[in-house]
mmCIF file of C-alpha atoms in Angstrom:
data_model
loop_
_atom_site.group_PDB
_atom_site.id
_atom_site.type_symbol
_atom_site.label_atom_id
_atom_site.label_comp_id
_atom_site.label_asym_id
_atom_site.label_seq_id
_atom_site.Cartn_x
_atom_site.Cartn_y
_atom_site.Cartn_z
ATOM 1 C CA MET W 17 104.116 119.605 72.716
ATOM 2 C CA ASP W 18 104.309 122.717 71.304
ATOM 3 C CA ALA W 19 107.364 125.176 71.096
ATOM 4 C CA ILE W 20 106.864 127.474 74.097
ATOM 5 C CA ASP W 21 106.280 124.176 76.050
ATOM 6 C CA GLN W 22 109.537 122.592 74.792
ATOM 7 C CA ARG W 23 111.620 125.573 75.929
ATOM 8 C CA ARG W 24 109.991 125.158 79.177
ATOM 9 C CA ALA W 25 110.972 122.019 79.630
ATOM 10 C CA LEU W 26 114.563 122.710 78.778
ATOM 11 C CA ALA W 27 114.509 125.391 81.303
ATOM 12 C CA ALA W 28 113.382 123.245 84.135
ATOM 13 C CA ALA W 29 115.282 120.654 83.286
ATOM 14 C CA ALA W 30 118.457 122.953 83.396
ATOM 15 C CA GLU W 31 117.324 124.111 86.820
ATOM 16 C CA ARG W 32 116.553 120.670 87.959
ATOM 17 C CA ARG W 33 120.067 119.456 87.457
ATOM 18 C CA GLY W 34 121.640 122.626 88.594
ATOM 19 C CA GLU W 35 123.181 123.895 84.977
ATOM 20 C CA SER W 36 122.889 127.035 83.771
ATOM 21 C CA LEU W 37 122.034 127.771 79.954
ATOM 22 C CA ALA W 38 125.210 128.885 78.798
ATOM 23 C CA SER W 39 127.481 125.848 80.449
ATOM 24 C CA LEU W 40 124.723 123.450 78.194
ATOM 25 C CA SER W 41 125.065 125.625 75.345
ATOM 26 C CA ARG W 42 128.786 125.102 75.585
ATOM 27 C CA LEU W 43 128.220 121.249 76.234
ATOM 28 C CA ILE W 44 126.485 120.998 72.555
ATOM 29 C CA GLY W 45 129.710 123.397 70.869
ATOM 30 C CA ARG W 46 127.510 126.446 71.037
ATOM 31 C CA ASN W 47 128.128 129.891 72.046
ATOM 32 C CA ALA W 48 127.473 130.564 75.791
ATOM 33 C CA ALA W 49 124.213 132.548 74.237
ATOM 34 C CA TYR W 50 122.639 130.235 72.195
ATOM 35 C CA LEU W 51 120.392 128.350 74.500
ATOM 36 C CA GLN W 52 119.571 131.492 76.203
ATOM 37 C CA GLN W 53 118.041 133.341 73.056
ATOM 38 C CA TYR W 54 116.431 129.655 72.796
ATOM 39 C CA VAL W 55 114.735 129.614 75.774
ATOM 40 C CA ALA W 56 113.740 133.905 75.665
ATOM 41 C CA ARG W 57 113.350 134.243 72.406
ATOM 42 C CA GLY W 58 112.932 131.498 70.319
ATOM 43 C CA SER W 59 115.323 131.989 68.507
ATOM 44 C CA PRO W 60 116.132 129.457 66.876
ATOM 45 C CA HIS W 61 112.875 127.894 66.378
ATOM 46 C CA LEU W 62 113.558 124.666 66.979
ATOM 47 C CA LEU W 63 116.604 122.852 68.097
ATOM 48 C CA ALA W 64 118.794 120.894 66.014
ATOM 49 C CA GLU W 65 118.376 116.932 66.268
ATOM 50 C CA GLY W 66 122.174 115.863 67.493
ATOM 51 C CA ASP W 67 121.954 119.527 69.725
ATOM 52 C CA ARG W 68 118.276 118.150 71.292
ATOM 53 C CA ARG W 69 119.631 114.513 71.373
ATOM 54 C CA ARG W 70 122.545 115.548 73.626
ATOM 55 C CA LEU W 71 120.226 117.374 75.689
ATOM 56 C CA ALA W 72 117.951 115.267 76.494
ATOM 57 C CA ARG W 73 120.512 112.934 77.408
ATOM 58 C CA TYR W 74 122.352 114.485 79.749
ATOM 59 C CA LEU W 75 119.517 116.367 81.653
ATOM 60 C CA GLY W 76 117.766 112.676 81.955
ATOM 61 C CA ILE W 77 114.735 113.507 79.557
ATOM 62 C CA PRO W 78 112.586 112.320 76.859
ATOM 63 C CA ASP W 79 114.025 113.227 73.420
ATOM 64 C CA ALA W 80 110.505 114.034 72.554
ATOM 65 C CA ALA W 81 110.073 116.651 75.812
ATOM 66 C CA LEU W 82 112.818 118.818 73.680
ATOM 67 C CA GLY W 83 111.010 118.712 70.042
ATOM 68 C CA GLY W 84 112.097 114.722 68.720
ATOM 69 C CA PRO W 85 109.495 112.471 67.846
ATOM 70 C CA ALA W 86 107.044 111.138 70.457
ATOM 71 C CA VAL W 87 107.752 107.156 71.178
ATOM 72 C CA GLU W 88 104.655 105.731 70.426
ATOM 73 C CA GLY W 89 102.424 104.934 73.262
ATOM 74 C CA LEU W 90 103.413 107.013 76.085
ATOM 75 C CA VAL W 91 101.192 109.330 78.315
ATOM 76 C CA ALA W 92 101.501 113.040 78.296
ATOM 77 C CA VAL W 93 101.366 113.859 82.070
ATOM 78 C CA ALA W 94 101.543 117.571 83.515
ATOM 79 C CA ARG W 95 104.185 119.067 84.504
ATOM 80 C CA VAL W 96 104.234 122.091 87.022
ATOM 81 C CA ASP W 97 107.411 123.688 87.343
ATOM 82 C CA ALA W 98 106.949 124.952 91.080
ATOM 83 C CA GLY W 99 108.197 123.276 93.987
ATOM 84 C CA ALA W 100 106.717 121.434 96.884
ATOM 85 C CA ALA W 101 108.932 123.038 99.382
ATOM 86 C CA ALA W 102 109.480 119.841 101.732
ATOM 87 C CA GLY W 103 109.607 122.653 105.068
ATOM 88 C CA ARG W 104 107.024 125.588 105.897
ATOM 89 C CA GLY W 105 105.739 125.750 101.847
ATOM 90 C CA ARG W 106 106.362 127.895 99.050
ATOM 91 C CA LEU W 107 104.824 130.706 97.349
ATOM 92 C CA VAL W 108 103.890 129.587 93.969
ATOM 93 C CA GLU W 109 102.624 133.120 91.759
ATOM 94 C CA ASN W 110 102.732 131.316 88.416
ATOM 95 C CA GLU W 111 101.864 127.651 88.170
ATOM 96 C CA ARG W 112 103.665 127.098 84.275
ATOM 97 C CA ARG W 113 103.030 123.794 82.941
ATOM 98 C CA GLY W 114 104.812 121.458 80.241
ATOM 99 C CA ALA W 115 104.402 118.003 80.060
ATOM 100 C CA LEU W 116 106.424 114.668 81.168
ATOM 101 C CA LEU W 117 105.904 111.058 79.324
ATOM 102 C CA LEU W 118 105.291 108.384 81.157
ATOM 103 C CA ASP W 119 104.703 104.813 79.926
ATOM 104 C CA PRO W 120 100.932 104.053 80.474
ATOM 105 C CA ALA W 121 101.736 100.896 82.227
ATOM 106 C CA LEU W 122 103.308 102.994 85.155
ATOM 107 C CA LEU W 123 100.216 104.798 85.500
ATOM 108 C CA ARG W 124 97.432 101.536 85.045
ATOM 109 C CA ARG W 125 99.932 99.832 87.681
ATOM 110 C CA LEU W 126 99.701 102.890 90.532
ATOM 111 C CA GLY W 127 95.832 103.487 89.680
ATOM 112 C CA VAL W 128 96.351 106.642 88.030
ATOM 113 C CA ARG W 129 94.136 108.471 85.547
ATOM 114 C CA PRO W 130 96.106 110.176 82.939
ATOM 115 C CA ASP W 131 94.138 113.382 83.054
ATOM 116 C CA MET W 132 94.364 113.527 86.952
ATOM 117 C CA ALA W 133 98.108 113.223 87.248
ATOM 118 C CA SER W 134 100.311 115.503 87.351
ATOM 119 C CA THR W 135 104.683 116.028 88.482
ATOM 120 C CA ILE W 136 105.981 118.209 90.938
ATOM 121 C CA ARG W 137 109.442 118.860 92.194
ATOM 122 C CA VAL W 138 110.241 118.237 96.011
ATOM 123 C CA GLU W 139 112.330 121.256 97.557
ATOM 124 C CA GLY W 140 113.922 121.006 101.267
ATOM 125 C CA ALA W 141 114.778 118.348 103.428
ATOM 126 C CA SER W 142 111.806 117.988 106.030
ATOM 127 C CA MET W 143 110.256 114.877 104.079
ATOM 128 C CA GLU W 144 114.380 112.745 103.923
ATOM 129 C CA PRO W 145 115.031 110.325 103.668
ATOM 130 C CA THR W 146 111.782 108.917 102.331
ATOM 131 C CA LEU W 147 111.868 112.453 99.604
ATOM 132 C CA CYS W 148 114.592 114.471 98.630
ATOM 133 C CA ASP W 149 115.247 117.602 97.419
ATOM 134 C CA GLY W 150 115.289 117.865 93.753
ATOM 135 C CA ASP W 151 113.109 114.713 93.225
ATOM 136 C CA GLU W 152 110.005 114.925 91.149
ATOM 137 C CA ILE W 153 107.170 113.318 92.123
ATOM 138 C CA LEU W 154 103.825 112.129 90.954
ATOM 139 C CA VAL W 155 100.775 113.190 92.094
ATOM 140 C CA ASP W 156 97.546 111.473 91.978
ATOM 141 C CA GLY W 157 94.542 114.493 92.030
ATOM 142 C CA ALA W 158 92.008 112.114 92.435
ATOM 143 C CA ARG W 159 92.862 111.270 95.623
ATOM 144 C CA ARG W 160 92.426 114.499 97.856
ATOM 145 C CA THR W 161 90.875 112.444 101.077
ATOM 146 C CA ILE W 162 92.899 113.042 103.823
ATOM 147 C CA GLY W 163 92.656 109.473 105.714
ATOM 148 C CA VAL W 164 93.437 108.294 109.441
ATOM 149 C CA ARG W 165 96.108 106.375 108.375
ATOM 150 C CA ALA W 166 99.196 108.751 107.320
ATOM 151 C CA ALA W 167 100.003 109.363 103.620
ATOM 152 C CA ILE W 168 102.029 111.671 101.929
ATOM 153 C CA HIS W 169 99.992 114.843 100.028
ATOM 154 C CA VAL W 170 100.622 117.877 98.104
ATOM 155 C CA PHE W 171 98.785 120.379 99.601
ATOM 156 C CA ARG W 172 98.033 123.900 100.100
ATOM 157 C CA ARG W 173 97.892 125.903 103.209
ATOM 158 C CA ASP W 174 98.013 129.584 103.855
ATOM 159 C CA GLY W 175 98.958 130.354 99.883
ATOM 160 C CA LEU W 176 101.739 127.967 99.754
ATOM 161 C CA VAL W 177 102.570 124.673 98.624
ATOM 162 C CA ALA W 178 104.086 121.579 100.305
ATOM 163 C CA VAL W 179 104.706 118.226 100.838
ATOM 164 C CA LYS W 180 104.166 116.383 103.793
ATOM 165 C CA ARG W 181 102.509 113.620 105.835
ATOM 166 C CA LEU W 182 99.150 113.995 106.309
ATOM 167 C CA ARG W 183 96.447 112.386 108.406
ATOM 168 C CA ALA W 184 92.978 113.047 109.906
ATOM 169 C CA ILE W 185 92.558 113.473 113.589
ATOM 170 C CA GLY W 186 88.578 114.633 114.000
ATOM 171 C CA GLY W 187 87.929 118.033 112.478
ATOM 172 C CA GLN W 188 92.148 118.334 112.597
ATOM 173 C CA VAL W 189 94.510 117.377 110.665
ATOM 174 C CA GLU W 190 97.999 116.227 111.356
ATOM 175 C CA VAL W 191 101.189 117.734 109.826
ATOM 176 C CA ALA W 192 103.845 115.491 109.681
ATOM 177 C CA SER W 193 108.036 115.317 108.644
ATOM 178 C CA ASP W 194 109.499 112.226 107.946
ATOM 179 C CA ASN W 195 112.943 114.278 108.611
ATOM 180 C CA PRO W 196 112.627 113.931 112.737
ATOM 181 C CA ASP W 197 114.558 117.693 113.003
ATOM 182 C CA PHE W 198 110.941 119.238 111.777
ATOM 183 C CA ALA W 199 108.046 118.947 113.864
ATOM 184 C CA THR W 200 104.595 117.261 113.680
ATOM 185 C CA GLU W 201 101.841 120.194 113.764
ATOM 186 C CA ILE W 202 98.394 119.988 114.687
ATOM 187 C CA VAL W 203 96.186 122.269 112.259
ATOM 188 C CA ALA W 204 92.367 122.835 111.435
ATOM 189 C CA GLY W 205 91.148 120.830 108.288
ATOM 190 C CA SER W 206 89.821 123.614 107.006
ATOM 191 C CA GLY W 207 93.003 125.275 106.110
ATOM 192 C CA ILE W 208 94.061 122.298 104.321
ATOM 193 C CA ASP W 209 93.838 122.325 100.288
ATOM 194 C CA VAL W 210 94.953 119.158 99.242
ATOM 195 C CA VAL W 211 96.021 119.180 95.494
ATOM 196 C CA GLY W 212 96.460 115.097 95.523
ATOM 197 C CA ARG W 213 98.694 111.897 96.918
ATOM 198 C CA VAL W 214 102.044 112.003 95.852
ATOM 199 C CA VAL W 215 101.707 107.892 94.550
ATOM 200 C CA TRP W 216 105.593 107.622 92.551
ATOM 201 C CA LEU W 217 108.719 109.313 93.114
ATOM 202 C CA HIS W 218 111.570 109.514 90.130
ATOM 203 C CA ARG W 219 115.077 110.691 91.231
ATOM 204 C CA ALA W 220 118.282 111.285 89.474
ATOM 205 C CA LEU W 221 121.547 109.238 90.597
ATOM 206 C CA VAL W 222 124.479 112.029 90.436
#
């Protein structure tokens, strides 16, 4: 990962955890503006080793994501820094991509090619209890066909990105939530642009 991706990885991890850059700066014993300047201006160019490791442990991300040495054998998977809303959907104006390092054995077990994999953050409550707000899901971009058996997919509809359980019904698609408080829809299949099938999730226990 280059320096820009490292800064994006820190900002994205802080957002997922609900931490400000000022609070993380204080965590590593720096002034409140230290990490804001790092993310926005690239100053310092690289984080000090001790700061980097402490931040990575606290945020639950690989040390390599912040510029540390890569662990041999891990595979870089594209990370989309835009949420897939578990609700009506989320407008995405700019999808910034970083990387997440995963064990290739996990990808093989799931039958996912690294170049077709991406991870994306879940937002909202409509897919609870299966997927919760803040979960990070692994999406297989090679599995874009909606079958007659329902499966969870990330998709675009009317310019919005969402994650739901989809099922083909002739030329239509059933769009269902796992949370019974949210209604099921039947929509035209032509209006659904599938990004990929959800095959795995990562959830922080706090």
